[in-house]
CSV table of C-alpha atoms in Angstrom, one decimal:
chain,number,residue,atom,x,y,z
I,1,UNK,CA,30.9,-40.5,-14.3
I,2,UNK,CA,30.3,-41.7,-10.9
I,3,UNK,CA,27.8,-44.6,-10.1
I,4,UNK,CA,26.3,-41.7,-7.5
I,5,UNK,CA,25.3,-39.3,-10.8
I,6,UNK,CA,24.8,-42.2,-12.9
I,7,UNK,CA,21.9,-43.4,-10.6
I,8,UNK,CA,21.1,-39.7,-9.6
I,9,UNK,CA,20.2,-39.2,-14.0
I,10,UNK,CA,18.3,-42.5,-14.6
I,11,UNK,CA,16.1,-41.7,-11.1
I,12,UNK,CA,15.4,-38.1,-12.9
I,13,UNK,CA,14.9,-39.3,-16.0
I,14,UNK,CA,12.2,-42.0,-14.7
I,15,UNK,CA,10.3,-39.1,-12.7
I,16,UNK,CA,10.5,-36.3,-15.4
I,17,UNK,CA,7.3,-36.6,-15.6
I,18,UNK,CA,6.4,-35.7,-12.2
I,19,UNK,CA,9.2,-33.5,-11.8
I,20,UNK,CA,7.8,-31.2,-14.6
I,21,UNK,CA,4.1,-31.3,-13.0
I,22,UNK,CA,5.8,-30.5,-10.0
I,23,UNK,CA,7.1,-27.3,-11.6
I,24,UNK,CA,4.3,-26.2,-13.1
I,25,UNK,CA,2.3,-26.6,-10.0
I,26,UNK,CA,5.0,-24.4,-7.8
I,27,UNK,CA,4.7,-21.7,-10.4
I,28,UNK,CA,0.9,-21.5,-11.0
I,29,UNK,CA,0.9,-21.5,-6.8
I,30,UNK,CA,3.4,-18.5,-6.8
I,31,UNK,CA,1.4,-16.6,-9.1
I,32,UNK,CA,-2.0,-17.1,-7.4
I,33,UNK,CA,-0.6,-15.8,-4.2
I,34,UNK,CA,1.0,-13.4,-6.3
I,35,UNK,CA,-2.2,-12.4,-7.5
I,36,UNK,CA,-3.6,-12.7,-4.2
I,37,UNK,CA,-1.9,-10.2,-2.5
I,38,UNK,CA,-2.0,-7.6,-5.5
I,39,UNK,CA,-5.6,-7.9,-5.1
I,40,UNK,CA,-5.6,-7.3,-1.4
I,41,UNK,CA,-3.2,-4.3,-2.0
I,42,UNK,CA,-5.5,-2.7,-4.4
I,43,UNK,CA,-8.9,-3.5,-1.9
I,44,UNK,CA,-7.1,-1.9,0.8
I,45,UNK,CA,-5.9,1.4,-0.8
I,46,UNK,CA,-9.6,1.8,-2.8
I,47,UNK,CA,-10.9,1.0,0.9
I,48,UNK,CA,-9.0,3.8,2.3
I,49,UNK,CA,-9.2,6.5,0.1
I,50,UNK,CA,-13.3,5.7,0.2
I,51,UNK,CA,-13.3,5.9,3.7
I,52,UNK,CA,-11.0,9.5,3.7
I,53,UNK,CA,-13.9,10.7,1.1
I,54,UNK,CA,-16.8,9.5,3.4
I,55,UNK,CA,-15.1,11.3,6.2
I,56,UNK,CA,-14.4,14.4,4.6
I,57,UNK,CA,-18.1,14.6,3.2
I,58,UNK,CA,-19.2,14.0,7.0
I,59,UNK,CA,-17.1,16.7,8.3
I,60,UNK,CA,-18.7,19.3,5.7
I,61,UNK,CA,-22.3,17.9,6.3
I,62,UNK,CA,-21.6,19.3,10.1
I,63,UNK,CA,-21.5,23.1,9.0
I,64,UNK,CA,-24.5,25.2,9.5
I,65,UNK,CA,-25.6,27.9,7.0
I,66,UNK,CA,-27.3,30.6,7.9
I,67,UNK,CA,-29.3,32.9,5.8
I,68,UNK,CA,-29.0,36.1,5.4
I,69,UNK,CA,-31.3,38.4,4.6
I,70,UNK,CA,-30.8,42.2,2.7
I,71,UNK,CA,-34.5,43.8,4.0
I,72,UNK,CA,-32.8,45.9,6.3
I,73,UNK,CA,-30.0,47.3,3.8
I,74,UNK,CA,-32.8,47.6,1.1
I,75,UNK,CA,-35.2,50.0,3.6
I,76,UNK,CA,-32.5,52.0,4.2
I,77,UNK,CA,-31.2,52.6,0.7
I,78,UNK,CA,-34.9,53.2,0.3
I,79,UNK,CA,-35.3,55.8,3.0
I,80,UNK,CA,-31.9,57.9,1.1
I,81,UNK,CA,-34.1,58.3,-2.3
């Protein structure tokens, strides 16, 4: 082996310690944003599909309904007996 590699194994083998915190810190950070952004993805597509409901049961509120009434068709089915 060379003196570079030789050098290169006791430096890693002084900081394993460190190295493997190191590690476990980069993959509990990748998996928080992971988590994150899953999270936002979900808000925003339950966000949306609320506000498409709350717009569609404003634009059938608008209608008007009118009443009808059957006096008229009733005195003159009246008047035939």
């Amino acid at each position: 082996m060379s003196q570079q590699k030789v050098d290169q194994k006791k430096h890693d083998k002084a900081n394993r310690k460190s190295i493997v915190r190191k590690k476990k810190f980069e993959e509990i950070a990748s998996l928080v944003c992971v988590t994150v952004i899953a999270i936002a993805i979900v808000g925003w597509i339950g966000y949306s599909i609320y506000n498409k409901a709350e717009q569609a049961k404003a634009a059938n509120a608008t209608y008007e309904y009118n009443e009808i009434t059957t006096t008229a068709i009733q005195d003159y089915l009246n008047t035939l007996n």
